Coordinates of C-alpha atoms and ligand atoms in Angstrom, one line a residue:
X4 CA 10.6 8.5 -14.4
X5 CA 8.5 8.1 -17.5
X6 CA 8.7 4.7 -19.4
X7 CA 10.1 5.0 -23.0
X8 CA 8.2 3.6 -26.0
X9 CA 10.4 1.0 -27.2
X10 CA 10.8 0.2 -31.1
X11 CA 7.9 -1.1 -32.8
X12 CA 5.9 -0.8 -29.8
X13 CA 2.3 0.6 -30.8
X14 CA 0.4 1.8 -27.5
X15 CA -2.6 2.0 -28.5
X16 CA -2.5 -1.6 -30.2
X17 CA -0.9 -3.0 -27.1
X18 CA -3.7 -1.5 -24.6
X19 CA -6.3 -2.9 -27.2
X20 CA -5.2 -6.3 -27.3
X21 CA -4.7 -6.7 -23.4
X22 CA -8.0 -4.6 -22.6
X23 CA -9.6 -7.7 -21.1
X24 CA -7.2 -7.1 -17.9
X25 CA -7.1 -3.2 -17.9
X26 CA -10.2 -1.3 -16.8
X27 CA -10.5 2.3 -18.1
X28 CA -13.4 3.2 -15.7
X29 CA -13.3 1.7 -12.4
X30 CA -15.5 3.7 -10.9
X31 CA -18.1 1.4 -12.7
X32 CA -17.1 -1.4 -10.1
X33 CA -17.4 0.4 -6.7
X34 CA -18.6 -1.8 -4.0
X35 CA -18.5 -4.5 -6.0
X36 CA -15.1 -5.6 -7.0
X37 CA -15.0 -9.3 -5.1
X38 CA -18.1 -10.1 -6.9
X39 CA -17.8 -8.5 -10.0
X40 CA -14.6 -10.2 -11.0
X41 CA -15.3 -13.6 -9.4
X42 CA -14.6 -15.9 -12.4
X43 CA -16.8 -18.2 -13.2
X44 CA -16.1 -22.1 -11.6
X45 CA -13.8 -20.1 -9.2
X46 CA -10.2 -19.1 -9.2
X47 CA -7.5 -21.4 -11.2
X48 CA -6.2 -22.9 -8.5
X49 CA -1.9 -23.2 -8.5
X50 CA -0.5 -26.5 -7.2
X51 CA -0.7 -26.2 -3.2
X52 CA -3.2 -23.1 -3.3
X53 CA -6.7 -25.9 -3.3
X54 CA -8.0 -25.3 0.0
X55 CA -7.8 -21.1 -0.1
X56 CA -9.3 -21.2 -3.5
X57 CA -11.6 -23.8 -2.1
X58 CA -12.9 -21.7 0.5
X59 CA -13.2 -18.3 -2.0
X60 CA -15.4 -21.2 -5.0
X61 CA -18.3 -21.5 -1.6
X62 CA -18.8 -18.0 -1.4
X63 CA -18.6 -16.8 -4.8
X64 CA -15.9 -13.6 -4.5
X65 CA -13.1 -13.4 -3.3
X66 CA -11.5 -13.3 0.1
X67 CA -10.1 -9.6 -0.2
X68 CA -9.0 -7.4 -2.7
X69 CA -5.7 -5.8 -2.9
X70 CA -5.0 -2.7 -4.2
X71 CA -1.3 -1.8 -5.9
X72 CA -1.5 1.6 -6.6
X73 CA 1.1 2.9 -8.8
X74 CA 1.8 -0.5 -9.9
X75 CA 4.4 -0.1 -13.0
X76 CA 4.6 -2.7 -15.6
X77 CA 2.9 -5.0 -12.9
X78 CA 5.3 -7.6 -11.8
X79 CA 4.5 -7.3 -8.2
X80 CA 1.2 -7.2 -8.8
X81 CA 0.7 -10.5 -11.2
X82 CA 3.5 -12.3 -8.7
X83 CA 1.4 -11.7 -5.6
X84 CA -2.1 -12.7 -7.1
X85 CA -0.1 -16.0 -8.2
X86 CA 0.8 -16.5 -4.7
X87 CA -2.8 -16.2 -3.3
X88 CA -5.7 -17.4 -5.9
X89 CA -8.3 -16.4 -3.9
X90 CA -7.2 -12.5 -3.2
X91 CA -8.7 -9.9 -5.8
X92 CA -5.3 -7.8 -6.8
X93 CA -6.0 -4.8 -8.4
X94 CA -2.9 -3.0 -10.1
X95 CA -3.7 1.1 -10.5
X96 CA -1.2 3.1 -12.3
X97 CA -1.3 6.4 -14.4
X98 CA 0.6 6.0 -16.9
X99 CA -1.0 4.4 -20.3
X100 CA 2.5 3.0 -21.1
X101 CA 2.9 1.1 -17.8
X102 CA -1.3 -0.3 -18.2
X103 CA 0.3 -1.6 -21.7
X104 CA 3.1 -3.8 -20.0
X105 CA 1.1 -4.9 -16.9
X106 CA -2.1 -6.0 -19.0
X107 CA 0.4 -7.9 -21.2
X108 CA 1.8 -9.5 -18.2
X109 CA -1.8 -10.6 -17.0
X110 CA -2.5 -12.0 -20.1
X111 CA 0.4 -14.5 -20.1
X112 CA 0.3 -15.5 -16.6
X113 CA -3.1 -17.1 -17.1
X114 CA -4.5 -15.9 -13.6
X115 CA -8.0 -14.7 -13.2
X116 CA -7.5 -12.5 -9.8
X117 CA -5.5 -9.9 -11.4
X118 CA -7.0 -6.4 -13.1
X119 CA -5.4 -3.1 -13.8
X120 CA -7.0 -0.3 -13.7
X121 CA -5.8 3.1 -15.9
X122 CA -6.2 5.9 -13.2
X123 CA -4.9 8.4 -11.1
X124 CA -4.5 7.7 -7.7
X125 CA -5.1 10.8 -6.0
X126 CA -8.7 9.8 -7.5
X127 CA -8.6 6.4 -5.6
X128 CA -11.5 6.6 -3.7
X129 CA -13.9 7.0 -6.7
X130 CA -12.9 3.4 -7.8
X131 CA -13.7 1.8 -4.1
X132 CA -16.5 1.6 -1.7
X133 CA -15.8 2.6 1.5
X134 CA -14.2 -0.4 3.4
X135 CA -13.6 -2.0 0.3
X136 CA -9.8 -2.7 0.2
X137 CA -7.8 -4.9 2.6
X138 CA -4.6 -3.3 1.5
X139 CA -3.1 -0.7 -0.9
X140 CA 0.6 -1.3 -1.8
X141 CA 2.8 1.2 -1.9
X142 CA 5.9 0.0 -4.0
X143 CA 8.4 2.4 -4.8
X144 CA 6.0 5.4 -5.4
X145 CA 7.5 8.2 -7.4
X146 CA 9.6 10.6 -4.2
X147 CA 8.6 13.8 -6.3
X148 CA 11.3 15.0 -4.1
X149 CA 11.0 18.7 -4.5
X150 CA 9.2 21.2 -2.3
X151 CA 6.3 22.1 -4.4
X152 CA 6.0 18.2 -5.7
X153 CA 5.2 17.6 -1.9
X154 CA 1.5 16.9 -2.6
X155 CA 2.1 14.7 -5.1
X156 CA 3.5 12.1 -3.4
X157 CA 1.2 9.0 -2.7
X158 CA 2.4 8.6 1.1
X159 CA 1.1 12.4 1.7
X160 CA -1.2 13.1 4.7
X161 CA -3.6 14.0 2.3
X162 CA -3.7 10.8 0.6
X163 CA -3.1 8.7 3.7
X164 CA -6.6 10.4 4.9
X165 CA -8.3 9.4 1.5
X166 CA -7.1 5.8 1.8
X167 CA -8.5 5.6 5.6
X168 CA -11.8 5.9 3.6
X169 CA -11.7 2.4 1.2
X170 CA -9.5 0.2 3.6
X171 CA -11.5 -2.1 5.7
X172 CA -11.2 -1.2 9.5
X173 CA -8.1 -3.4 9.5
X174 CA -7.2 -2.3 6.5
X175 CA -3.5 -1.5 5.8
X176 CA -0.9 0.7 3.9
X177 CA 2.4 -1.2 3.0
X178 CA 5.5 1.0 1.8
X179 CA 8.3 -0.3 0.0
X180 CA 11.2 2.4 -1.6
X181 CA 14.9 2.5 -1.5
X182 CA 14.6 6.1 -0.5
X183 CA 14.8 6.8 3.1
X184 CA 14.0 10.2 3.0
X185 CA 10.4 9.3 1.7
X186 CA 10.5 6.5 4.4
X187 CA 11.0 8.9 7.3
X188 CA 8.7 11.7 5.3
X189 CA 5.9 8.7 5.3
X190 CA 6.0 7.8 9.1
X191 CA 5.5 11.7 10.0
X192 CA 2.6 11.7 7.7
X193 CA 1.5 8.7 8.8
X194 CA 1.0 10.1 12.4
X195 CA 0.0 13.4 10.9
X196 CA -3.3 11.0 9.9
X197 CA -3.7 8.7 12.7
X198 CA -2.2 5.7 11.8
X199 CA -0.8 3.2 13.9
X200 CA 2.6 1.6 12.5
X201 CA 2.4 -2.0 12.7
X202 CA 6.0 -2.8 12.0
X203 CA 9.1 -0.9 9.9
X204 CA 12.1 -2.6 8.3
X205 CA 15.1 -1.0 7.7
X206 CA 16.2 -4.1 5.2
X207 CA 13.2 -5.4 3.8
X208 CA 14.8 -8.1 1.5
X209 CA 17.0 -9.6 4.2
X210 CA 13.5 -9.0 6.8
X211 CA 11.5 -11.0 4.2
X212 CA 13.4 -12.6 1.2
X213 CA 10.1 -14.3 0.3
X214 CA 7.9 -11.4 -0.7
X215 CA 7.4 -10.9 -4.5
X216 CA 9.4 -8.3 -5.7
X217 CA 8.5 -5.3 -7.8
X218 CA 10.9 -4.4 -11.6
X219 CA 12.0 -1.1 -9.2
X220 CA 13.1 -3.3 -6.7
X221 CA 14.5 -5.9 -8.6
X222 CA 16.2 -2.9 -10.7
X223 CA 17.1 -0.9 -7.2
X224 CA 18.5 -3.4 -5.2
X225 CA 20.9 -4.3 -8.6
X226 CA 22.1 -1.2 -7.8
X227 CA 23.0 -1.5 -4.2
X228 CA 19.8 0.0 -2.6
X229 CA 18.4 -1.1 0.8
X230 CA 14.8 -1.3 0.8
X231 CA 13.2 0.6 3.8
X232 CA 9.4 -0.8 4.3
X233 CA 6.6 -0.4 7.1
X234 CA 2.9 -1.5 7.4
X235 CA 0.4 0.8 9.0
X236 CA -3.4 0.6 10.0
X237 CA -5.6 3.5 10.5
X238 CA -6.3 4.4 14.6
X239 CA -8.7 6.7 15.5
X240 CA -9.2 9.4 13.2
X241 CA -7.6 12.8 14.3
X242 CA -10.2 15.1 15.3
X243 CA -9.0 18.2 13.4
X244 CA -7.1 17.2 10.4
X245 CA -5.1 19.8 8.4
X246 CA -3.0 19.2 5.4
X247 CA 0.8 18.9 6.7
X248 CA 3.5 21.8 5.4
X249 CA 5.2 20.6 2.1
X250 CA 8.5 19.5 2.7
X251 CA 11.5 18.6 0.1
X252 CA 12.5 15.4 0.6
X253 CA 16.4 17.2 0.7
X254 CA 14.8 18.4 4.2
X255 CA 15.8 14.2 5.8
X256 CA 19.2 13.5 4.0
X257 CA 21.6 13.0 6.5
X258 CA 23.8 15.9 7.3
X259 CA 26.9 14.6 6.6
X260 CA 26.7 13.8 2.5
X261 CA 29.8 11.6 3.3
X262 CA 27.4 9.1 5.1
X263 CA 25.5 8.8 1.8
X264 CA 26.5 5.4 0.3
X265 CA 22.9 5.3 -1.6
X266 CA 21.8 7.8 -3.6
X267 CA 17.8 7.4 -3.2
X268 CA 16.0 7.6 -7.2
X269 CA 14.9 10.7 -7.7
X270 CA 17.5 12.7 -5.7
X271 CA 20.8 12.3 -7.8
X272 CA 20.7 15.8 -9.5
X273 CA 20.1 17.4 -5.8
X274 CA 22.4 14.9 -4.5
X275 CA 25.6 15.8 -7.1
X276 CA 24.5 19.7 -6.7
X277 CA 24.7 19.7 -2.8
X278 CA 28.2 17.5 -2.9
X279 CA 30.1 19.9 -6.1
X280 CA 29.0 22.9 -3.5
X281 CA 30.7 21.3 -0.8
X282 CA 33.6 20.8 -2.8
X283 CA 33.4 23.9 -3.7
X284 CA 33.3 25.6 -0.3
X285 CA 36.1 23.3 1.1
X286 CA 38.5 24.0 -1.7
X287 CA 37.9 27.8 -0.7
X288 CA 38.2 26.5 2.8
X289 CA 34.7 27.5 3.8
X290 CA 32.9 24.1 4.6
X291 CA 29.3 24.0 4.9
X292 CA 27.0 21.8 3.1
X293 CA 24.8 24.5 1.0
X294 CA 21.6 22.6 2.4
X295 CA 20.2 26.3 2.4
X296 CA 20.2 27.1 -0.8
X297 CA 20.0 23.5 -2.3
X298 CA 16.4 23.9 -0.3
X299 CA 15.6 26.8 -2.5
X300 CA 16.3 25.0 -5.8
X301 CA 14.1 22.2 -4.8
X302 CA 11.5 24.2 -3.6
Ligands
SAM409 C1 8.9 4.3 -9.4 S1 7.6 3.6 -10.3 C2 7.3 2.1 -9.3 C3 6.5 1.1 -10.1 C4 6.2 -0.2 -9.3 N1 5.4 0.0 -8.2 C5 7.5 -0.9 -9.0 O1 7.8 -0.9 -7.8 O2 8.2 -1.4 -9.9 C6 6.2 4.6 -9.7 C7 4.9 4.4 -10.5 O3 3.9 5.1 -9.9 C8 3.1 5.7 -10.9 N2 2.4 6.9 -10.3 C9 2.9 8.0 -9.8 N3 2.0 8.8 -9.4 C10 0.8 8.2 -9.6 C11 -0.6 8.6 -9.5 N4 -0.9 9.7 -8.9 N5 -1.5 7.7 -9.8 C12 -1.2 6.5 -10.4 N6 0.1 6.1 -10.6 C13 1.1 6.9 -10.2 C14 4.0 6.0 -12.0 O4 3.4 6.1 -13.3 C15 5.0 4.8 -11.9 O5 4.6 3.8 -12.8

């Protein structure tokens, strides 16, 4: 899932020329983000968007800030910051390449409530206050499908407890994937961490065909994927929390591979292992569907 150079493209040139809109060391801004990035005169202000970015010019920061963590080359990101000038959106993503497109993208679009920041999420709470952060984004995270991936994954229990930590008290987690495997591995860790599910959509673009759309999405749905999407808020805290026991994502594929018309990213190898075993064990008229061992490799 790693972004290839393309010709001619120098990295370090690109992440030079944009570094106005990508931030190496967020940490630097804790507490202080809707301040700190408050352009001067106020937010540009899009046809339609006066009195919102009306209201954010009086106080001198901005309404909330957003973050989108693993954000990609940024689309969604730079698309929903368009939508709502006086919204802080913060993009966070790990991988240089990605910071390279999305600061690129910032650049062009003119906005002044869009930053990216170069960093690794399971770090997120260095680069926030507590309370800081109205929402975190969770479009199309990496699945790291496998077992011993499990902890990897940005949706973890783990992670979900960290993120309790920088969202304001009605703070909230929004998951987008085509992958519903992670979808129904994010609700148990959801309740594994004490959040309250505000809503889940089991067809997210025909649910809301207005929401910006992420280059996965765009790229996923091409393809024929559904996207599965919930919101959550944290509720009370749980009183003894304990990390959850890693899971492969094989673990909620239906059992029936014939009801598979999606193959969820990430899961094709597994996927076209488990269904050549099957065909396997049916032409020696054995049928079974090898979850077993499939397990094993993906553990
Ligand atoms: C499948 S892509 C989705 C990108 C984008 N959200 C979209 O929907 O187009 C997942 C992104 O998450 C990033 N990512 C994965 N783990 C991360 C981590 N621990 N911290 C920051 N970014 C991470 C990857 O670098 C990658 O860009």
């Amino acid at each position: 899932m790693h972004a290839r150079t393309p010709k001619h493209f120098v990295l370090e040139e690109r992440l030079e020329r944009y570094a106005d809109f990508i931030e190496p060391a967020p940490q630097d801004y804790a507490g202080r983000w809707a301040e700190a990035c408050y352009p001067l005169g106020g937010p540009t202000t899009p046809a339609g968007a006066g009195a919102q970015a009306g209201a954010a010019a009086r106080t001198g920061r901005f309404r909330e800030v957003r973050l989108d963590l693993g954000c990609g080359k940024g689309a969604f990101t730079v698309e929903a910051a368009r939508r709502e000038p006086d919204v802080l959106f913060l993009g966070m993503d790990g991988e240089p390449l990605c910071m390279a497109y999305a600061g690129g993208l910032a650049a062009k679009s003119g906005l002044e409530n869009v930053v990216f920041l170069a960093w690794d999420g399971h770090r997120v709470t260095e680069a926030f206050a507590p309370g800081e952060l109205s929402r975190i984004y969770l479009n199309f995270p990496t699945p790291f499908p496998r077992k011993r991936q499990a902890r990897r994954r940005l949706t973890d229990a783990t992670c979900l407890m960290e993120y309790r930590r920088i969202l304001t008290p009605n703070g909230t987690v929004r998951l987008k994937t085509d992958s519903r495997p992670l979808y129904l591995f994010t609700l148990e860790e959801l309740a594994a961490a004490g959040y309250t599910v505000l809503w889940t959509s089991e067809d997210a673009r025909a649910d809301f065909p207005d929401d910006p759309t992420s280059g996965y999405e765009e790229r996923l749905a091409a393809n024929g994927a559904k996207v599965f999407a919930l919101e959550a808020t944290p509720g009370p805290a749980p009183a003894h929390f304990s990390p959850t026991p890693q899971r492969g994502l094989v673990e909620y594929l239906p059992q029936d591979l014939e009801k598979l018309d999606y193959v969820p990213l990430g899961m094709e190898a597994t996927v076209w292992n488990m269904r050549n075993r099957e065909a396997k064990l049916w032409a020696k008229g054995h049928k079974g569907t090898g979850r077993a061992d499939n397990n094993e490799k993906t553990s």
